[in-house]
Amino acid sequence: MNIHEHQAKEILREFGAPISEGFVIFKPEDIDHRLKKINSNNLVLKAQIHAGGRGKAGGVKLVSKSDAVKEAKNMFGKTLVTHQTGPEGKVVKRIYVQEAYDILKEFYLSCLVDRESSKIAFIASTEGGVDIESVAKNHPEKILTTKVDFKEKLTNAEVDKVISLFKFNETQKKEAVNLINALFNILIKKDASLIEINPLVITKSQKIICLDAKMNFDDNAIFRRPEIQKLRDINEEDPSEIKAKKHDLAYIKLDGTIGCMVN
């Protein structure tokens, strides 16, 4: 099961990870009275859909506070077509409004279940803000994968290895240790199968911020995670897959008249 970026960030916040300051709106008029919570005059409006590539499709806009309402109205109801939505696209029904940061560096960080080794894998790269697949293809030397066992707690040596590519200073290392432990605990305690921070940034004030966040959860474990089940947005799911779930069928719709059903 997928969730939205703003929901993923709230889970990260719950576990002590540093996230961007922001809020979600479900209609343009909601934005006015909530802007007071953000000190910066520069904002980013981010369409909340279950797909990557939002920026290239017009789903991420850098705006001033004075233009925020107008730009939000333009974004609501817009159909975004990305490489992950298919030609039909996805309609924007909620927007995440966050403070715009002066970024010094961008990194990639993820934590996932590695089924081949039956371990948890951390993937780190100095190439943040781009598709990790293209980095793996063109610059594999810029990716570090660290696999750890399922256990109660990571060792200091394991955490140090995960973040070794980033060359953090001592203050940033302390923040990064909290972040790595947060990802590890979310994966285990919430039955997540993938947590992706892309990009993880260092601001010009030397702060570490999770600027974007993606989380997937194991469908087979949702029955014991009612707090995660509540985050489900069926507007983002294919109707045929929703119907299949009602009958406990694992069905994935593919292009054309092809589907994948595995039970």
PDB file of C-alpha atoms in Angstrom:
ATOM      1  CA  MET A   1       0.000   0.000   0.000  1.00  0.00           C
ATOM      2  CA  ASN A   2       1.263   3.473  -0.901  1.00  0.00           C
ATOM      3  CA  ILE A   3       0.651   6.676   1.029  1.00  0.00           C
ATOM      4  CA  HIS A   4       1.052  10.355   0.185  1.00  0.00           C
ATOM      5  CA  GLU A   5       4.177  12.411   0.802  1.00  0.00           C
ATOM      6  CA  HIS A   6       2.565  14.490   3.561  1.00  0.00           C
ATOM      7  CA  GLN A   7       1.489  11.313   5.369  1.00  0.00           C
ATOM      8  CA  ALA A   8       4.969   9.820   5.065  1.00  0.00           C
ATOM      9  CA  LYS A   9       6.472  12.987   6.528  1.00  0.00           C
ATOM     10  CA  GLU A  10       4.163  12.850   9.536  1.00  0.00           C
ATOM     11  CA  ILE A  11       5.339   9.302  10.241  1.00  0.00           C
ATOM     12  CA  LEU A  12       8.939  10.457   9.889  1.00  0.00           C
ATOM     13  CA  ARG A  13       8.214  13.285  12.340  1.00  0.00           C
ATOM     14  CA  GLU A  14       6.672  10.811  14.779  1.00  0.00           C
ATOM     15  CA  PHE A  15       9.930   8.838  14.782  1.00  0.00           C
ATOM     16  CA  GLY A  16      12.135  11.910  15.217  1.00  0.00           C
ATOM     17  CA  ALA A  17      13.349  12.465  11.651  1.00  0.00           C
ATOM     18  CA  PRO A  18      13.952  16.054  10.399  1.00  0.00           C
ATOM     19  CA  ILE A  19      11.250  16.975   7.877  1.00  0.00           C
ATOM     20  CA  SER A  20      10.289  20.115   5.984  1.00  0.00           C
ATOM     21  CA  GLU A  21       7.774  22.467   7.607  1.00  0.00           C
ATOM     22  CA  GLY A  22       4.448  22.351   5.837  1.00  0.00           C
ATOM     23  CA  PHE A  23       0.777  21.374   5.758  1.00  0.00           C
ATOM     24  CA  VAL A  24      -1.718  19.696   3.441  1.00  0.00           C
ATOM     25  CA  ILE A  25      -4.789  21.348   1.906  1.00  0.00           C
ATOM     26  CA  PHE A  26      -7.809  19.750   0.230  1.00  0.00           C
ATOM     27  CA  LYS A  27      -9.209  22.915  -1.375  1.00  0.00           C
ATOM     28  CA  PRO A  28      -7.595  26.248  -2.381  1.00  0.00           C
ATOM     29  CA  GLU A  29      -9.363  28.352   0.254  1.00  0.00           C
ATOM     30  CA  ASP A  30      -7.779  26.264   3.020  1.00  0.00           C
ATOM     31  CA  ILE A  31      -4.402  27.811   2.307  1.00  0.00           C
ATOM     32  CA  ASP A  32      -5.065  31.379   3.492  1.00  0.00           C
ATOM     33  CA  HIS A  33      -5.424  30.913   7.252  1.00  0.00           C
ATOM     34  CA  ARG A  34      -2.634  28.316   7.406  1.00  0.00           C
ATOM     35  CA  LEU A  35       0.069  30.390   5.735  1.00  0.00           C
ATOM     36  CA  LYS A  36       0.801  32.084   9.075  1.00  0.00           C
ATOM     37  CA  LYS A  37       2.426  28.847  10.245  1.00  0.00           C
ATOM     38  CA  ILE A  38       5.231  29.260   7.707  1.00  0.00           C
ATOM     39  CA  ASN A  39       7.761  32.033   8.272  1.00  0.00           C
ATOM     40  CA  SER A  40       9.329  31.991   4.824  1.00  0.00           C
ATOM     41  CA  ASN A  41       7.917  34.171   2.036  1.00  0.00           C
ATOM     42  CA  ASN A  42       8.909  31.498  -0.495  1.00  0.00           C
ATOM     43  CA  LEU A  43       6.806  28.351  -0.660  1.00  0.00           C
ATOM     44  CA  VAL A  44       6.623  25.132  -2.638  1.00  0.00           C
ATOM     45  CA  LEU A  45       3.273  23.686  -3.705  1.00  0.00           C
ATOM     46  CA  LYS A  46       3.486  19.931  -4.259  1.00  0.00           C
ATOM     47  CA  ALA A  47       0.664  17.942  -5.840  1.00  0.00           C
ATOM     48  CA  GLN A  48      -0.072  14.819  -3.812  1.00  0.00           C
ATOM     49  CA  ILE A  49      -0.422  11.837  -6.132  1.00  0.00           C
ATOM     50  CA  HIS A  50       0.937   8.304  -5.913  1.00  0.00           C
ATOM     51  CA  ALA A  51       3.510   8.744  -8.663  1.00  0.00           C
ATOM     52  CA  GLY A  52       6.983  10.114  -9.249  1.00  0.00           C
ATOM     53  CA  GLY A  53       7.930  12.734 -11.805  1.00  0.00           C
ATOM     54  CA  ARG A  54       5.484  15.356 -10.470  1.00  0.00           C
ATOM     55  CA  GLY A  55       7.880  18.243 -11.041  1.00  0.00           C
ATOM     56  CA  LYS A  56       8.253  17.637 -14.773  1.00  0.00           C
ATOM     57  CA  ALA A  57       4.471  17.363 -15.101  1.00  0.00           C
ATOM     58  CA  GLY A  58       3.803  20.724 -13.423  1.00  0.00           C
ATOM     59  CA  GLY A  59       2.941  19.282 -10.023  1.00  0.00           C
ATOM     60  CA  VAL A  60       5.658  21.130  -8.073  1.00  0.00           C
ATOM     61  CA  LYS A  61       5.674  24.938  -8.056  1.00  0.00           C
ATOM     62  CA  LEU A  62       7.933  27.449  -6.312  1.00  0.00           C
ATOM     63  CA  VAL A  63       5.742  30.445  -5.387  1.00  0.00           C
ATOM     64  CA  SER A  64       5.618  33.509  -3.132  1.00  0.00           C
ATOM     65  CA  LYS A  65       3.061  33.756  -0.341  1.00  0.00           C
ATOM     66  CA  SER A  66       1.130  36.354  -2.294  1.00  0.00           C
ATOM     67  CA  ASP A  67       0.744  34.002  -5.280  1.00  0.00           C
ATOM     68  CA  ALA A  68       0.082  30.832  -3.288  1.00  0.00           C
ATOM     69  CA  VAL A  69      -3.729  30.929  -3.450  1.00  0.00           C
ATOM     70  CA  LYS A  70      -3.809  31.591  -7.209  1.00  0.00           C
ATOM     71  CA  GLU A  71      -1.282  28.835  -7.953  1.00  0.00           C
ATOM     72  CA  ALA A  72      -3.112  26.387  -5.684  1.00  0.00           C
ATOM     73  CA  LYS A  73      -6.349  27.032  -7.589  1.00  0.00           C
ATOM     74  CA  ASN A  74      -4.537  26.334 -10.865  1.00  0.00           C
ATOM     75  CA  MET A  75      -3.089  23.074  -9.535  1.00  0.00           C
ATOM     76  CA  PHE A  76      -6.262  21.616  -7.999  1.00  0.00           C
ATOM     77  CA  GLY A  77      -8.111  19.415 -10.473  1.00  0.00           C
ATOM     78  CA  LYS A  78      -5.186  19.319 -12.873  1.00  0.00           C
ATOM     79  CA  THR A  79      -4.392  15.946 -14.459  1.00  0.00           C
ATOM     80  CA  LEU A  80      -0.702  15.105 -14.105  1.00  0.00           C
ATOM     81  CA  VAL A  81       0.785  12.669 -16.596  1.00  0.00           C
ATOM     82  CA  THR A  82       4.164  11.250 -15.551  1.00  0.00           C
ATOM     83  CA  HIS A  83       6.242   8.195 -16.441  1.00  0.00           C
ATOM     84  CA  GLN A  84       4.549   6.386 -13.526  1.00  0.00           C
ATOM     85  CA  THR A  85       0.897   7.375 -14.035  1.00  0.00           C
ATOM     86  CA  GLY A  86       0.381   6.044 -17.532  1.00  0.00           C
ATOM     87  CA  PRO A  87      -1.248   8.130 -20.300  1.00  0.00           C
ATOM     88  CA  GLU A  88      -4.468   8.608 -18.303  1.00  0.00           C
ATOM     89  CA  GLY A  89      -2.618  10.535 -15.580  1.00  0.00           C
ATOM     90  CA  LYS A  90      -3.820  11.329 -12.055  1.00  0.00           C
ATOM     91  CA  VAL A  91      -6.027  14.197 -10.903  1.00  0.00           C
ATOM     92  CA  VAL A  92      -4.686  16.481  -8.146  1.00  0.00           C
ATOM     93  CA  LYS A  93      -7.059  16.408  -5.154  1.00  0.00           C
ATOM     94  CA  ARG A  94      -4.721  17.510  -2.379  1.00  0.00           C
ATOM     95  CA  ILE A  95      -1.637  19.729  -2.198  1.00  0.00           C
ATOM     96  CA  TYR A  96       1.238  19.821   0.275  1.00  0.00           C
ATOM     97  CA  VAL A  97       2.444  23.350   1.023  1.00  0.00           C
ATOM     98  CA  GLN A  98       5.957  23.590   2.428  1.00  0.00           C
ATOM     99  CA  GLU A  99       8.629  26.147   3.136  1.00  0.00           C
ATOM    100  CA  ALA A 100      11.184  26.637   0.363  1.00  0.00           C
ATOM    101  CA  TYR A 101      14.766  26.020   1.488  1.00  0.00           C
ATOM    102  CA  ASP A 102      18.103  27.295   0.251  1.00  0.00           C
ATOM    103  CA  ILE A 103      19.751  23.998  -0.666  1.00  0.00           C
ATOM    104  CA  LEU A 104      23.479  23.405  -0.475  1.00  0.00           C
ATOM    105  CA  LYS A 105      23.578  19.683  -1.350  1.00  0.00           C
ATOM    106  CA  GLU A 106      21.139  16.934  -2.349  1.00  0.00           C
ATOM    107  CA  PHE A 107      21.434  13.236  -1.473  1.00  0.00           C
ATOM    108  CA  TYR A 108      19.426  10.051  -1.962  1.00  0.00           C
ATOM    109  CA  LEU A 109      18.571   7.719   0.920  1.00  0.00           C
ATOM    110  CA  SER A 110      16.258   4.723   1.123  1.00  0.00           C
ATOM    111  CA  CYS A 111      15.541   1.755   3.352  1.00  0.00           C
ATOM    112  CA  LEU A 112      13.798  -1.371   2.071  1.00  0.00           C
ATOM    113  CA  VAL A 113      13.233  -5.068   2.528  1.00  0.00           C
ATOM    114  CA  ASP A 114      15.773  -6.967   0.422  1.00  0.00           C
ATOM    115  CA  ARG A 115      13.995 -10.235  -0.331  1.00  0.00           C
ATOM    116  CA  GLU A 116      16.993 -11.881  -1.962  1.00  0.00           C
ATOM    117  CA  SER A 117      19.126 -11.696   1.178  1.00  0.00           C
ATOM    118  CA  SER A 118      16.275 -11.582   3.753  1.00  0.00           C
ATOM    119  CA  LYS A 119      17.845  -8.436   5.166  1.00  0.00           C
ATOM    120  CA  ILE A 120      17.108  -4.728   5.402  1.00  0.00           C
ATOM    121  CA  ALA A 121      18.996  -2.713   2.797  1.00  0.00           C
ATOM    122  CA  PHE A 122      19.971   0.948   3.079  1.00  0.00           C
ATOM    123  CA  ILE A 123      20.784   2.606  -0.239  1.00  0.00           C
ATOM    124  CA  ALA A 124      22.691   5.890  -0.144  1.00  0.00           C
ATOM    125  CA  SER A 125      23.874   8.101  -2.984  1.00  0.00           C
ATOM    126  CA  THR A 126      25.413  11.530  -3.399  1.00  0.00           C
ATOM    127  CA  GLU A 127      23.166  12.008  -6.451  1.00  0.00           C
ATOM    128  CA  GLY A 128      19.905  13.198  -4.937  1.00  0.00           C
ATOM    129  CA  GLY A 129      16.863  14.629  -6.689  1.00  0.00           C
ATOM    130  CA  VAL A 130      17.057  12.276  -9.684  1.00  0.00           C
ATOM    131  CA  ASP A 131      15.829   8.751 -10.379  1.00  0.00           C
ATOM    132  CA  ILE A 132      18.031   6.270  -8.542  1.00  0.00           C
ATOM    133  CA  GLU A 133      17.664   3.898 -11.512  1.00  0.00           C
ATOM    134  CA  SER A 134      19.493   6.309 -13.812  1.00  0.00           C
ATOM    135  CA  VAL A 135      22.229   6.791 -11.202  1.00  0.00           C
ATOM    136  CA  ALA A 136      22.637   3.021 -10.900  1.00  0.00           C
ATOM    137  CA  LYS A 137      22.953   2.739 -14.675  1.00  0.00           C
ATOM    138  CA  ASN A 138      25.296   5.672 -15.329  1.00  0.00           C
ATOM    139  CA  HIS A 139      27.185   6.140 -12.043  1.00  0.00           C
ATOM    140  CA  PRO A 140      27.025   2.921  -9.990  1.00  0.00           C
ATOM    141  CA  GLU A 141      30.111   4.013  -8.040  1.00  0.00           C
ATOM    142  CA  LYS A 142      28.013   6.791  -6.500  1.00  0.00           C
ATOM    143  CA  ILE A 143      25.680   4.316  -4.775  1.00  0.00           C
ATOM    144  CA  LEU A 144      26.425   2.530  -1.508  1.00  0.00           C
ATOM    145  CA  THR A 145      24.228  -0.365  -0.369  1.00  0.00           C
ATOM    146  CA  THR A 146      24.441  -1.517   3.251  1.00  0.00           C
ATOM    147  CA  LYS A 147      22.543  -4.649   4.295  1.00  0.00           C
ATOM    148  CA  VAL A 148      21.700  -5.333   7.942  1.00  0.00           C
ATOM    149  CA  ASP A 149      19.880  -8.100   9.795  1.00  0.00           C
ATOM    150  CA  PHE A 150      16.395  -7.794  11.275  1.00  0.00           C
ATOM    151  CA  LYS A 151      17.013  -6.959  14.931  1.00  0.00           C
ATOM    152  CA  GLU A 152      16.116  -4.564  17.704  1.00  0.00           C
ATOM    153  CA  LYS A 153      18.768  -1.931  17.062  1.00  0.00           C
ATOM    154  CA  LEU A 154      21.451  -0.914  14.579  1.00  0.00           C
ATOM    155  CA  THR A 155      25.064  -0.749  15.679  1.00  0.00           C
ATOM    156  CA  ASN A 156      27.051   2.495  15.465  1.00  0.00           C
ATOM    157  CA  ALA A 157      29.301   0.884  12.853  1.00  0.00           C
ATOM    158  CA  GLU A 158      26.310   0.030  10.628  1.00  0.00           C
ATOM    159  CA  VAL A 159      24.940   3.570  10.831  1.00  0.00           C
ATOM    160  CA  ASP A 160      28.364   5.052  10.093  1.00  0.00           C
ATOM    161  CA  LYS A 161      28.664   2.877   7.007  1.00  0.00           C
ATOM    162  CA  VAL A 162      25.244   3.950   5.666  1.00  0.00           C
ATOM    163  CA  ILE A 163      26.099   7.661   5.865  1.00  0.00           C
ATOM    164  CA  SER A 164      29.805   7.410   4.998  1.00  0.00           C
ATOM    165  CA  LEU A 165      29.265   8.676   1.421  1.00  0.00           C
ATOM    166  CA  PHE A 166      27.736  11.939   2.608  1.00  0.00           C
ATOM    167  CA  LYS A 167      30.798  13.361   4.417  1.00  0.00           C
ATOM    168  CA  PHE A 168      28.688  15.038   7.108  1.00  0.00           C
ATOM    169  CA  ASN A 169      30.197  17.257   9.797  1.00  0.00           C
ATOM    170  CA  GLU A 170      29.829  16.219  13.447  1.00  0.00           C
ATOM    171  CA  THR A 171      26.537  18.052  14.018  1.00  0.00           C
ATOM    172  CA  GLN A 172      25.051  16.657  10.823  1.00  0.00           C
ATOM    173  CA  LYS A 173      26.221  13.157  11.769  1.00  0.00           C
ATOM    174  CA  LYS A 174      24.165  13.312  14.965  1.00  0.00           C
ATOM    175  CA  GLU A 175      21.079  14.287  12.966  1.00  0.00           C
ATOM    176  CA  ALA A 176      21.820  11.573  10.405  1.00  0.00           C
ATOM    177  CA  VAL A 177      22.120   8.907  13.110  1.00  0.00           C
ATOM    178  CA  ASN A 178      18.623   9.817  14.338  1.00  0.00           C
ATOM    179  CA  LEU A 179      17.337   9.679  10.751  1.00  0.00           C
ATOM    180  CA  ILE A 180      18.830   6.254   9.988  1.00  0.00           C
ATOM    181  CA  ASN A 181      17.429   4.826  13.218  1.00  0.00           C
ATOM    182  CA  ALA A 182      14.040   6.368  12.420  1.00  0.00           C
ATOM    183  CA  LEU A 183      13.934   4.668   9.006  1.00  0.00           C
ATOM    184  CA  PHE A 184      14.975   1.356  10.533  1.00  0.00           C
ATOM    185  CA  ASN A 185      12.297   1.560  13.250  1.00  0.00           C
ATOM    186  CA  ILE A 186       9.547   2.607  10.835  1.00  0.00           C
ATOM    187  CA  LEU A 187      10.333  -0.314   8.553  1.00  0.00           C
ATOM    188  CA  ILE A 188      10.000  -2.789  11.417  1.00  0.00           C
ATOM    189  CA  LYS A 189       7.352  -1.207  13.651  1.00  0.00           C
ATOM    190  CA  LYS A 190       5.029  -0.093  10.837  1.00  0.00           C
ATOM    191  CA  ASP A 191       5.640  -3.014   8.423  1.00  0.00           C
ATOM    192  CA  ALA A 192       6.927  -0.721   5.694  1.00  0.00           C
ATOM    193  CA  SER A 193       8.527  -2.364   2.670  1.00  0.00           C
ATOM    194  CA  LEU A 194      10.149   0.799   1.270  1.00  0.00           C
ATOM    195  CA  ILE A 195      11.033   4.233   2.649  1.00  0.00           C
ATOM    196  CA  GLU A 196      12.620   6.648   0.181  1.00  0.00           C
ATOM    197  CA  ILE A 197      13.986  10.130   0.912  1.00  0.00           C
ATOM    198  CA  ASN A 198      14.765  11.847  -2.382  1.00  0.00           C
ATOM    199  CA  PRO A 199      16.160  14.323  -1.944  1.00  0.00           C
ATOM    200  CA  LEU A 200      17.661  14.411   1.512  1.00  0.00           C
ATOM    201  CA  VAL A 201      19.203  17.881   1.628  1.00  0.00           C
ATOM    202  CA  ILE A 202      21.673  20.011   3.505  1.00  0.00           C
ATOM    203  CA  THR A 203      20.453  23.593   3.636  1.00  0.00           C
ATOM    204  CA  LYS A 204      22.733  26.618   3.509  1.00  0.00           C
ATOM    205  CA  SER A 205      22.235  26.859   7.266  1.00  0.00           C
ATOM    206  CA  GLN A 206      23.813  23.348   7.448  1.00  0.00           C
ATOM    207  CA  LYS A 207      20.594  21.614   8.520  1.00  0.00           C
ATOM    208  CA  ILE A 208      19.586  18.142   7.293  1.00  0.00           C
ATOM    209  CA  ILE A 209      16.013  18.026   5.946  1.00  0.00           C
ATOM    210  CA  CYS A 210      13.915  15.252   4.388  1.00  0.00           C
ATOM    211  CA  LEU A 211      12.631  17.338   1.492  1.00  0.00           C
ATOM    212  CA  ASP A 212      10.562  14.569  -0.081  1.00  0.00           C
ATOM    213  CA  ALA A 213       9.391  11.213   1.235  1.00  0.00           C
ATOM    214  CA  LYS A 214       7.817   8.067  -0.160  1.00  0.00           C
ATOM    215  CA  MET A 215       6.604   5.026   1.791  1.00  0.00           C
ATOM    216  CA  ASN A 216       5.171   1.658   0.753  1.00  0.00           C
ATOM    217  CA  PHE A 217       3.689  -0.844   3.201  1.00  0.00           C
ATOM    218  CA  ASP A 218       3.285  -4.610   3.089  1.00  0.00           C
ATOM    219  CA  ASP A 219      -0.324  -5.371   2.128  1.00  0.00           C
ATOM    220  CA  ASN A 220      -0.114  -8.676   3.983  1.00  0.00           C
ATOM    221  CA  ALA A 221       0.580  -6.860   7.268  1.00  0.00           C
ATOM    222  CA  ILE A 222      -2.032  -4.096   6.974  1.00  0.00           C
ATOM    223  CA  PHE A 223      -4.502  -6.064   9.119  1.00  0.00           C
ATOM    224  CA  ARG A 224      -2.287  -5.413  12.149  1.00  0.00           C
ATOM    225  CA  ARG A 225      -1.601  -1.758  11.279  1.00  0.00           C
ATOM    226  CA  PRO A 226      -5.012  -0.004  11.429  1.00  0.00           C
ATOM    227  CA  GLU A 227      -3.269   3.356  11.785  1.00  0.00           C
ATOM    228  CA  ILE A 228      -1.661   2.791   8.368  1.00  0.00           C
ATOM    229  CA  GLN A 229      -4.863   1.458   6.817  1.00  0.00           C
ATOM    230  CA  LYS A 230      -6.522   4.796   7.666  1.00  0.00           C
ATOM    231  CA  LEU A 231      -4.037   6.549   5.369  1.00  0.00           C
ATOM    232  CA  ARG A 232      -5.209   4.661   2.284  1.00  0.00           C
ATOM    233  CA  ASP A 233      -6.441   6.897  -0.549  1.00  0.00           C
ATOM    234  CA  ILE A 234      -8.589   4.822  -2.903  1.00  0.00           C
ATOM    235  CA  ASN A 235      -8.735   7.770  -5.326  1.00  0.00           C
ATOM    236  CA  GLU A 236      -5.147   6.878  -6.211  1.00  0.00           C
ATOM    237  CA  GLU A 237      -5.867   3.199  -6.850  1.00  0.00           C
ATOM    238  CA  ASP A 238      -7.164   1.439  -9.937  1.00  0.00           C
ATOM    239  CA  PRO A 239     -10.890   0.525  -9.568  1.00  0.00           C
ATOM    240  CA  SER A 240     -10.269  -3.058 -10.701  1.00  0.00           C
ATOM    241  CA  GLU A 241      -7.548  -3.484  -8.071  1.00  0.00           C
ATOM    242  CA  ILE A 242      -9.877  -2.081  -5.390  1.00  0.00           C
ATOM    243  CA  LYS A 243     -12.536  -4.582  -6.418  1.00  0.00           C
ATOM    244  CA  ALA A 244     -10.006  -7.426  -6.323  1.00  0.00           C
ATOM    245  CA  LYS A 245      -8.916  -6.492  -2.788  1.00  0.00           C
ATOM    246  CA  LYS A 246     -12.488  -6.846  -1.578  1.00  0.00           C
ATOM    247  CA  HIS A 247     -12.227 -10.522  -2.556  1.00  0.00           C
ATOM    248  CA  ASP A 248      -8.715 -10.925  -1.060  1.00  0.00           C
ATOM    249  CA  LEU A 249      -7.139 -11.180  -4.504  1.00  0.00           C
ATOM    250  CA  ALA A 250      -3.670  -9.806  -5.238  1.00  0.00           C
ATOM    251  CA  TYR A 251      -4.260  -8.209  -8.627  1.00  0.00           C
ATOM    252  CA  ILE A 252      -2.091  -5.707 -10.531  1.00  0.00           C
ATOM    253  CA  LYS A 253      -3.520  -4.024 -13.619  1.00  0.00           C
ATOM    254  CA  LEU A 254      -1.126  -3.664 -16.537  1.00  0.00           C
ATOM    255  CA  ASP A 255      -1.441  -1.800 -19.831  1.00  0.00           C
ATOM    256  CA  GLY A 256      -4.081  -2.889 -22.296  1.00  0.00           C
ATOM    257  CA  THR A 257      -6.103  -5.998 -21.424  1.00  0.00           C
ATOM    258  CA  ILE A 258      -3.382  -7.643 -19.358  1.00  0.00           C
ATOM    259  CA  GLY A 259      -3.306  -8.056 -15.594  1.00  0.00           C
ATOM    260  CA  CYS A 260      -1.299  -9.975 -13.021  1.00  0.00           C
ATOM    261  CA  MET A 261      -3.130 -12.042 -10.407  1.00  0.00           C
ATOM    262  CA  VAL A 262      -1.056 -13.974  -7.890  1.00  0.00           C
ATOM    263  CA  ASN A 263      -2.459 -15.939  -4.953  1.00  0.00           C
TER     264      ASN A 263
END
